[in-house]
Coordinates of C-alpha atoms in Angstrom, one line a residue:
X1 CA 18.1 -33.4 8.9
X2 CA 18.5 -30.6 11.1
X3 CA 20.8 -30.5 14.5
X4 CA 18.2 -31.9 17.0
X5 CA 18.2 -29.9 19.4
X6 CA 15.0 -28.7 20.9
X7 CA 13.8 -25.2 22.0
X8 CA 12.5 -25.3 25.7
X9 CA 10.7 -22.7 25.1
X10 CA 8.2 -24.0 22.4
X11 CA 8.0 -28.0 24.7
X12 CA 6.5 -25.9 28.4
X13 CA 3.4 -23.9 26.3
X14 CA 2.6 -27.0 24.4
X15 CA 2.8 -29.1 27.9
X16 CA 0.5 -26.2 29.6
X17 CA -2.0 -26.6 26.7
X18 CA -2.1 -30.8 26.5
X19 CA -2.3 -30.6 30.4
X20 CA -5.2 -28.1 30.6
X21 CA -7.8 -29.7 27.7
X22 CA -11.3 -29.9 28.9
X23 CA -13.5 -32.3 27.2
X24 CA -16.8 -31.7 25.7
X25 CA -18.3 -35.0 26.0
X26 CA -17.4 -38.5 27.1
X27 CA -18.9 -41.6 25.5
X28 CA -18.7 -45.0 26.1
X29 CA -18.6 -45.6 22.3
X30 CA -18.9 -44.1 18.9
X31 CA -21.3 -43.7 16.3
X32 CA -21.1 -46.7 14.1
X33 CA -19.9 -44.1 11.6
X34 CA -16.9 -43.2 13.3
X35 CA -15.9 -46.2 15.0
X36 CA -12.4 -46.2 12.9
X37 CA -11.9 -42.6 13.6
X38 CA -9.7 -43.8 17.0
X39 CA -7.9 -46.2 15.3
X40 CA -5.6 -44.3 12.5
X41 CA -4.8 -41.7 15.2
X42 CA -1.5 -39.3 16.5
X43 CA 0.1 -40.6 19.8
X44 CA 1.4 -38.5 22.6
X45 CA 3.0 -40.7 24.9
X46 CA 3.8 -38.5 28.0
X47 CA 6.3 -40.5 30.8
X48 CA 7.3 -39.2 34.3
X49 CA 9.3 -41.2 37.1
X50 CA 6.6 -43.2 38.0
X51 CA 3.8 -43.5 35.5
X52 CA 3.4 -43.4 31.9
X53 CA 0.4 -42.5 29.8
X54 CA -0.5 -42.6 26.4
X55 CA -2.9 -40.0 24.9
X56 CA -4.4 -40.7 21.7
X57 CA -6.0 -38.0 19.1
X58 CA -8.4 -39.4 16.2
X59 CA -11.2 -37.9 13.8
X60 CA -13.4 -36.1 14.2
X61 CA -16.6 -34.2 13.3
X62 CA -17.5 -30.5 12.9
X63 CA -18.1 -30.6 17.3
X64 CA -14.8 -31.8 17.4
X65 CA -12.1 -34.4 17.8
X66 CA -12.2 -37.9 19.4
X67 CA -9.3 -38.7 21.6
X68 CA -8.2 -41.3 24.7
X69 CA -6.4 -42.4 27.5
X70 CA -4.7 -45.8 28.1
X71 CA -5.7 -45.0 31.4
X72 CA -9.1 -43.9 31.6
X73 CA -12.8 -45.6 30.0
X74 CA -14.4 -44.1 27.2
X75 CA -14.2 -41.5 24.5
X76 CA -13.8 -38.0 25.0
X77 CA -14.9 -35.6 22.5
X78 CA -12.5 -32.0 22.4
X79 CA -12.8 -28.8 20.8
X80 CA -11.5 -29.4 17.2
X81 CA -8.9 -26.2 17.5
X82 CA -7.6 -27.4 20.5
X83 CA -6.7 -30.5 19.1
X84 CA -5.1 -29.4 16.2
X85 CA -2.7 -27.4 18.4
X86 CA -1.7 -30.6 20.2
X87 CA -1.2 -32.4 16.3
X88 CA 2.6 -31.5 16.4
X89 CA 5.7 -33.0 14.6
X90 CA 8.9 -33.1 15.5
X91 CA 9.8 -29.9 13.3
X92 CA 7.5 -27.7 15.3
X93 CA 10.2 -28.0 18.1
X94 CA 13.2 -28.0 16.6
X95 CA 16.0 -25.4 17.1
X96 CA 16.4 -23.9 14.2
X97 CA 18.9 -21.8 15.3
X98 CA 22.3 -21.8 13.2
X99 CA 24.3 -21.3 16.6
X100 CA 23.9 -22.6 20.2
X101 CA 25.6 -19.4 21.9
X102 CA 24.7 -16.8 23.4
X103 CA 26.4 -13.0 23.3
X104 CA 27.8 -12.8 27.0
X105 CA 29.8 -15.6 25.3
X106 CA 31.3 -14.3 22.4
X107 CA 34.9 -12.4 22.7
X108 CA 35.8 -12.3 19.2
X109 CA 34.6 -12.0 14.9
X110 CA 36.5 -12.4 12.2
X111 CA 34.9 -11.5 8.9
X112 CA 36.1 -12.9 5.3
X113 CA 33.6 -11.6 3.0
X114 CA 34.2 -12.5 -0.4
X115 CA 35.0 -8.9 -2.3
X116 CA 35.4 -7.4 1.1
X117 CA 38.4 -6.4 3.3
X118 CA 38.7 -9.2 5.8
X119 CA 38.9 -7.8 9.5
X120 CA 38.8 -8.8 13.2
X121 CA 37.4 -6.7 16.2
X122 CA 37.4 -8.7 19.9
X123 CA 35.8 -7.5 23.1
X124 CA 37.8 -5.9 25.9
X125 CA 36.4 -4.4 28.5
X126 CA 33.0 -4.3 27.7
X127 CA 33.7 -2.5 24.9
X128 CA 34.5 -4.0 21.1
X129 CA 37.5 -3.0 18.8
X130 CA 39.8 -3.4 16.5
X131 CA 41.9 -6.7 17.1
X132 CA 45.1 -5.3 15.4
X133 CA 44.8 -2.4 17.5
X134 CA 43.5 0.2 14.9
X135 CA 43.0 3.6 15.8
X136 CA 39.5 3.2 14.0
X137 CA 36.6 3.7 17.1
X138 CA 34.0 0.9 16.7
X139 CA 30.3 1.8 17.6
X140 CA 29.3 -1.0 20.3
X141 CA 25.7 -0.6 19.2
X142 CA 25.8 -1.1 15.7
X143 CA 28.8 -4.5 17.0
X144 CA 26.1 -5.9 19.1
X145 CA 23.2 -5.4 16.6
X146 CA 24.9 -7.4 14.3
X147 CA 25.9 -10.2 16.6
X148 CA 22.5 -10.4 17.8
X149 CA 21.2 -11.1 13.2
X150 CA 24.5 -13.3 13.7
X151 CA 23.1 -15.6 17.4
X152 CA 19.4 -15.3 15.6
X153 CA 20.2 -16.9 12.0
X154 CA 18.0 -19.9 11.1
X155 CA 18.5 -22.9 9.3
X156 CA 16.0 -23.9 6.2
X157 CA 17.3 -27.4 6.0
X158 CA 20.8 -29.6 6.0
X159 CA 22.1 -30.5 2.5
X160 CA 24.4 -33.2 1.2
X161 CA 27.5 -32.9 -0.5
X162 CA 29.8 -30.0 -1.9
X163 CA 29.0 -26.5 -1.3
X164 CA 30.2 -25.8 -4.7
X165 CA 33.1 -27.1 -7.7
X166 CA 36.5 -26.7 -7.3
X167 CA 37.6 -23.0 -6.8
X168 CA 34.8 -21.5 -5.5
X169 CA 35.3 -18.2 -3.3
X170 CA 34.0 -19.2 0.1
X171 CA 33.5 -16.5 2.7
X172 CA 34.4 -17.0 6.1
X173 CA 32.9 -16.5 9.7
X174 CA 35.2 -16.9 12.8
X175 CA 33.7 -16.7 16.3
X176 CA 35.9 -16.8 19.4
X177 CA 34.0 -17.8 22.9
X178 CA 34.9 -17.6 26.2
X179 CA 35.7 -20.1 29.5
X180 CA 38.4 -22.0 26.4
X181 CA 35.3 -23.4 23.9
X182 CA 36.5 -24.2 21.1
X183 CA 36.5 -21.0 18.0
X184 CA 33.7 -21.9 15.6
X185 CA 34.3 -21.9 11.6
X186 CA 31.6 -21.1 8.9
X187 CA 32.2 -21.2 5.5
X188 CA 29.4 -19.5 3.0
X189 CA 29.1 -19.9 -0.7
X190 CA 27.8 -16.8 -0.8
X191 CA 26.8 -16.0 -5.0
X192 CA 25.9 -13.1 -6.6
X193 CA 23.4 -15.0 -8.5
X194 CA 21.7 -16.6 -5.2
X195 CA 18.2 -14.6 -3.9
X196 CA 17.1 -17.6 -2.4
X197 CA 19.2 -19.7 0.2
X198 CA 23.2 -19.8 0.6
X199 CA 24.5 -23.3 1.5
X200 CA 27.0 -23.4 4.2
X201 CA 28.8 -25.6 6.6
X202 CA 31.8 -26.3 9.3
X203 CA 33.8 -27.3 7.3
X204 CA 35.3 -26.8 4.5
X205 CA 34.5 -30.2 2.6
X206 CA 30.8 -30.8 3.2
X207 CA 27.9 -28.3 3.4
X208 CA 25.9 -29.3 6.2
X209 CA 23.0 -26.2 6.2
X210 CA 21.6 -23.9 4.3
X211 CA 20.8 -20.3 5.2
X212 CA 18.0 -17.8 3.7
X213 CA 19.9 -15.5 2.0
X214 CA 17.9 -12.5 3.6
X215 CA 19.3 -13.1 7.1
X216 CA 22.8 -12.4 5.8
X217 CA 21.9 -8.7 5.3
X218 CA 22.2 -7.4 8.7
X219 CA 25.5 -9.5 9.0
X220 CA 27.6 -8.8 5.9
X221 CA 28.9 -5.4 6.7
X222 CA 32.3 -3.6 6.3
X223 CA 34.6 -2.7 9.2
X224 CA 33.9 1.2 8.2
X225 CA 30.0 0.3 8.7
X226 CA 30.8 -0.4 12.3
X227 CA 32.5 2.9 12.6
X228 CA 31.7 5.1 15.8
X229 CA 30.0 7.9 14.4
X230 CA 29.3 10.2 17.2
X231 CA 30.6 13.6 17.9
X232 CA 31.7 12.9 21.5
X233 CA 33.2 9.5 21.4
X234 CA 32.1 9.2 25.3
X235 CA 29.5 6.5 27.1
X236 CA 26.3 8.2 29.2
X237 CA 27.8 7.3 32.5
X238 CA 31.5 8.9 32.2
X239 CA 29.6 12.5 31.8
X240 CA 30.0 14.6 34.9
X241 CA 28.6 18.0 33.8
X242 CA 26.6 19.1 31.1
X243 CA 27.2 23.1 30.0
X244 CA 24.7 24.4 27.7
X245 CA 25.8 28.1 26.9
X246 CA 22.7 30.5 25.2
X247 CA 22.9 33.9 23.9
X248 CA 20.9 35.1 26.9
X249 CA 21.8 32.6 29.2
X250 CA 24.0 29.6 30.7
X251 CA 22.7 26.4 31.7
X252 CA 24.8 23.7 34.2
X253 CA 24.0 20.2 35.0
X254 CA 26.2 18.5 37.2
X255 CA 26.2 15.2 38.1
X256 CA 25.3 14.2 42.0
X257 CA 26.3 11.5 43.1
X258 CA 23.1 11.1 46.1
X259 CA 20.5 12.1 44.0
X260 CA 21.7 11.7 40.1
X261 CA 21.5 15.1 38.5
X262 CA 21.4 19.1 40.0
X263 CA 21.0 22.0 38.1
X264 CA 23.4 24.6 39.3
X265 CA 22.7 27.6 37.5
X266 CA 21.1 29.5 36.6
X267 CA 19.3 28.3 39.6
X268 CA 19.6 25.2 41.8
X269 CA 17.7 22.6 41.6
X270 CA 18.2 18.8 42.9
X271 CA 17.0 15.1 42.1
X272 CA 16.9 16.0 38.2
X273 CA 15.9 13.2 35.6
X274 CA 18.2 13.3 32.9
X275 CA 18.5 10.4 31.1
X276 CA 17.1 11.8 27.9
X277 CA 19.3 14.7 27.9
X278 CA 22.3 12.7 28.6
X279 CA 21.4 9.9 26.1
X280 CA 20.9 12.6 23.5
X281 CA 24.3 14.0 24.4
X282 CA 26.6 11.0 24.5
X283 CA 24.8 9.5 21.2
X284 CA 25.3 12.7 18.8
X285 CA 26.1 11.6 15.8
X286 CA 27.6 13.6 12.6
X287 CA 24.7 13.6 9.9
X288 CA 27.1 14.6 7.2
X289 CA 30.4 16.7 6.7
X290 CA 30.2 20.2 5.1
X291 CA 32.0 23.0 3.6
X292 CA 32.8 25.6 6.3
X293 CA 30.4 28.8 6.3
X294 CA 31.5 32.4 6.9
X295 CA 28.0 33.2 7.7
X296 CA 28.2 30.6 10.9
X297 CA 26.0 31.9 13.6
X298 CA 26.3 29.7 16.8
X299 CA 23.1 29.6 18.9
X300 CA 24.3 27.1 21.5
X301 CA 28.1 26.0 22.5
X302 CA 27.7 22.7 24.5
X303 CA 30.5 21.6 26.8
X304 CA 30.6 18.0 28.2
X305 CA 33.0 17.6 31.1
X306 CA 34.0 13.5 31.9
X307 CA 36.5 12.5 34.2
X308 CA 38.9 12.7 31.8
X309 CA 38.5 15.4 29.5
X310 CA 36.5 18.4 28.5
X311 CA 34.1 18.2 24.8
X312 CA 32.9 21.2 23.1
X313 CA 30.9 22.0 20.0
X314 CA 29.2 25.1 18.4
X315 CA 25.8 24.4 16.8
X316 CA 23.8 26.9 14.8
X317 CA 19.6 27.5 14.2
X318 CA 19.8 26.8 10.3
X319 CA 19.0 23.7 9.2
X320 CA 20.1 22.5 5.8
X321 CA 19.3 19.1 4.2
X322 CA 17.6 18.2 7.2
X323 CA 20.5 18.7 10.2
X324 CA 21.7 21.8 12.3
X325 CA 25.3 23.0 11.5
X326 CA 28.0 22.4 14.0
X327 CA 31.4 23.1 14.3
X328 CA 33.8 21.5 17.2
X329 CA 35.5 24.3 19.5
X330 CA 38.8 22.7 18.4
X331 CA 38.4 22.8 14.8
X332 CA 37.1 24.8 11.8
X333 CA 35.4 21.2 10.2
X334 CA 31.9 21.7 10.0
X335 CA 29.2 19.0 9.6
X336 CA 25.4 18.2 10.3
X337 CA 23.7 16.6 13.1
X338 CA 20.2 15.4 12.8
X339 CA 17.5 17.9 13.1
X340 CA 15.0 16.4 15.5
X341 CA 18.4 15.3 17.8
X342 CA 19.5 19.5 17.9
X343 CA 16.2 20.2 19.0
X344 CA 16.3 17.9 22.1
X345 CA 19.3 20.4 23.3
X346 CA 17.8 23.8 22.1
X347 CA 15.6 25.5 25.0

């Protein structure tokens, strides 16, 4: 049904637990009762490069379960839990997972939704964007968040036939991967209609899987939902000093390169931890855009210094609708940052 593959990391636990049963008891034979109870059993045939056994699970009582070796006398008696965690089909191994990749491999999406605008975005540098060279700023966050729903969709089960009749709208998954694999193709019949499961395949001619339509959530998103939405559109490790300008007084981080962070004013300190500070900086995002205020009262003006430009912003004490008002040094736009994220930088 499904591609049979098998996940590794569900075969070693169950190997650990069928190695390390302990019997009860050991009997030379059974109860008249249950003298059948080793003869309709489930078989675990275990082989190596030498030897070969074959390790047999019957009925059972209350006490337990009956089980034996090809390779050993008797009748051992285990712990009836423990043998139902060695009762295990084939499906309780299977990969279930839609695709065999991982993310280090993928270089490039292309989305065709249906009743969507169709884009592409590829990876350079670390960093994703736009693959027609767009001046829209993609958030690698929010890129890799959905790549990882994308690498962790499951299949229910492989279907037969059509995905749908002639003219259906099929949307369209295209993943480029690295060291020259070959660009994988999905085709959805994704319906408005359908809460359930989506069918989808390879190809365009015969569905071979079908998806839970929940796990298409966190994957069918616009190119403007990928949008970079922070203030400072730099990374945590290109800031070199931090400037955090009070009414009664001027704060400086700088960055040093033997012991991380220094304070240089208004006093000096050395070997500073930072990372929250810096996180909080780099990730501002805009809450909302407002109307501009007359009555604008800055309470802090932070600068940001990389090694390849200078960021500043105004940010006031009022809060409205649940964000701080800020205003770039450049500009007279005005918007919102989150509340709880303008109290990090207030003293």
């Amino acid at each position: 049904d499904l591609n049979p593959r098998i996940r590794c990391q569900a075969m070693m636990p169950y190997l650990t637990k069928l190695a390390s049963r302990q019997a009860l008891s050991v009997r030379d034979k059974l109860p008249a009762i249950d003298r059948q109870a080793v003869d309709k059993t489930d078989r675990i045939h275990l082989s190596g490069p030498d030897s070969s056994v074959q390790f047999e699970l019957g009925g059972g009582r209350k006490s337990g379960i009956y089980c034996r070796t090809d390779n050993r006398a008797g009748i051992a008696v285990i712990d009836s839990g423990d043998g139902a965690e060695l009762m295990k089909d084939f499906g309780d191994f299977r990969d279930t997972r839609l695709l065999d990749v991982q993310a280090s491999e993928v270089t490039g999406l292309s989305f065709a939704w249906v009743g969507m605008q169709p884009y592409s975005i590829r990876k350079m540098n670390g960093r994703w964007q736009v693959a027609d060279g767009g001046e829209l700023r993609l958030s690698t966050r929010k890129v890799e968040r959905m790549l990882g729903s994308l690498l962790a969709v499951r299949v229910n089960r492989n279907l037969q036939g059509s995905q749908g009749g002639p003219g259906d709208e099929l949307s369209s998954i295209n993943i480029n991967l690295s060291n020259s694999r070959k660009p994988l193709e999905i085709f959805l019949a994704v319906k408005g209609g359908d809460k359930d499961a989506i069918p989808g395949s390879f190809s365009r001619d015969t569905a071979e899987f079908e998806l839970p339509h929940f796990s298409l959530k966190k994957i069918r998103r616009t190119l403007d939902s990928l949008r970079d939405e922070r203030i400072f559109k730099i990374e945590p490790e290109e800031i070199e000093t931090i400037e955090l300008a009070f009414p009664d007084e001027t704060i400086v981080f700088q960055r040093d390169g033997r012991n991380g962070w220094a304070m240089t004013s208004p006093e000096v300190k050395s070997n500073l931890d930072l990372t929250r500070l810096i996180a909080t900086v780099a990730n501002l995002p805009v809450k909302e855009t407002v109307d501009s205020r007359k009555d604008f009262q800055a309470h802090l003006k932070l600068t940001v210094r990389t090694g390849t430009g200078r960021f500043s912003l105004e940010m006031s004490e009022e809060v409205y609708n649940g964000g701080n008002f800020v205003r770039l040094a450049d500009s007279q736009g005005m918007f919102t940052v989150n509340q709880y994220k303008a109290s990090q930088l207030f003293k």
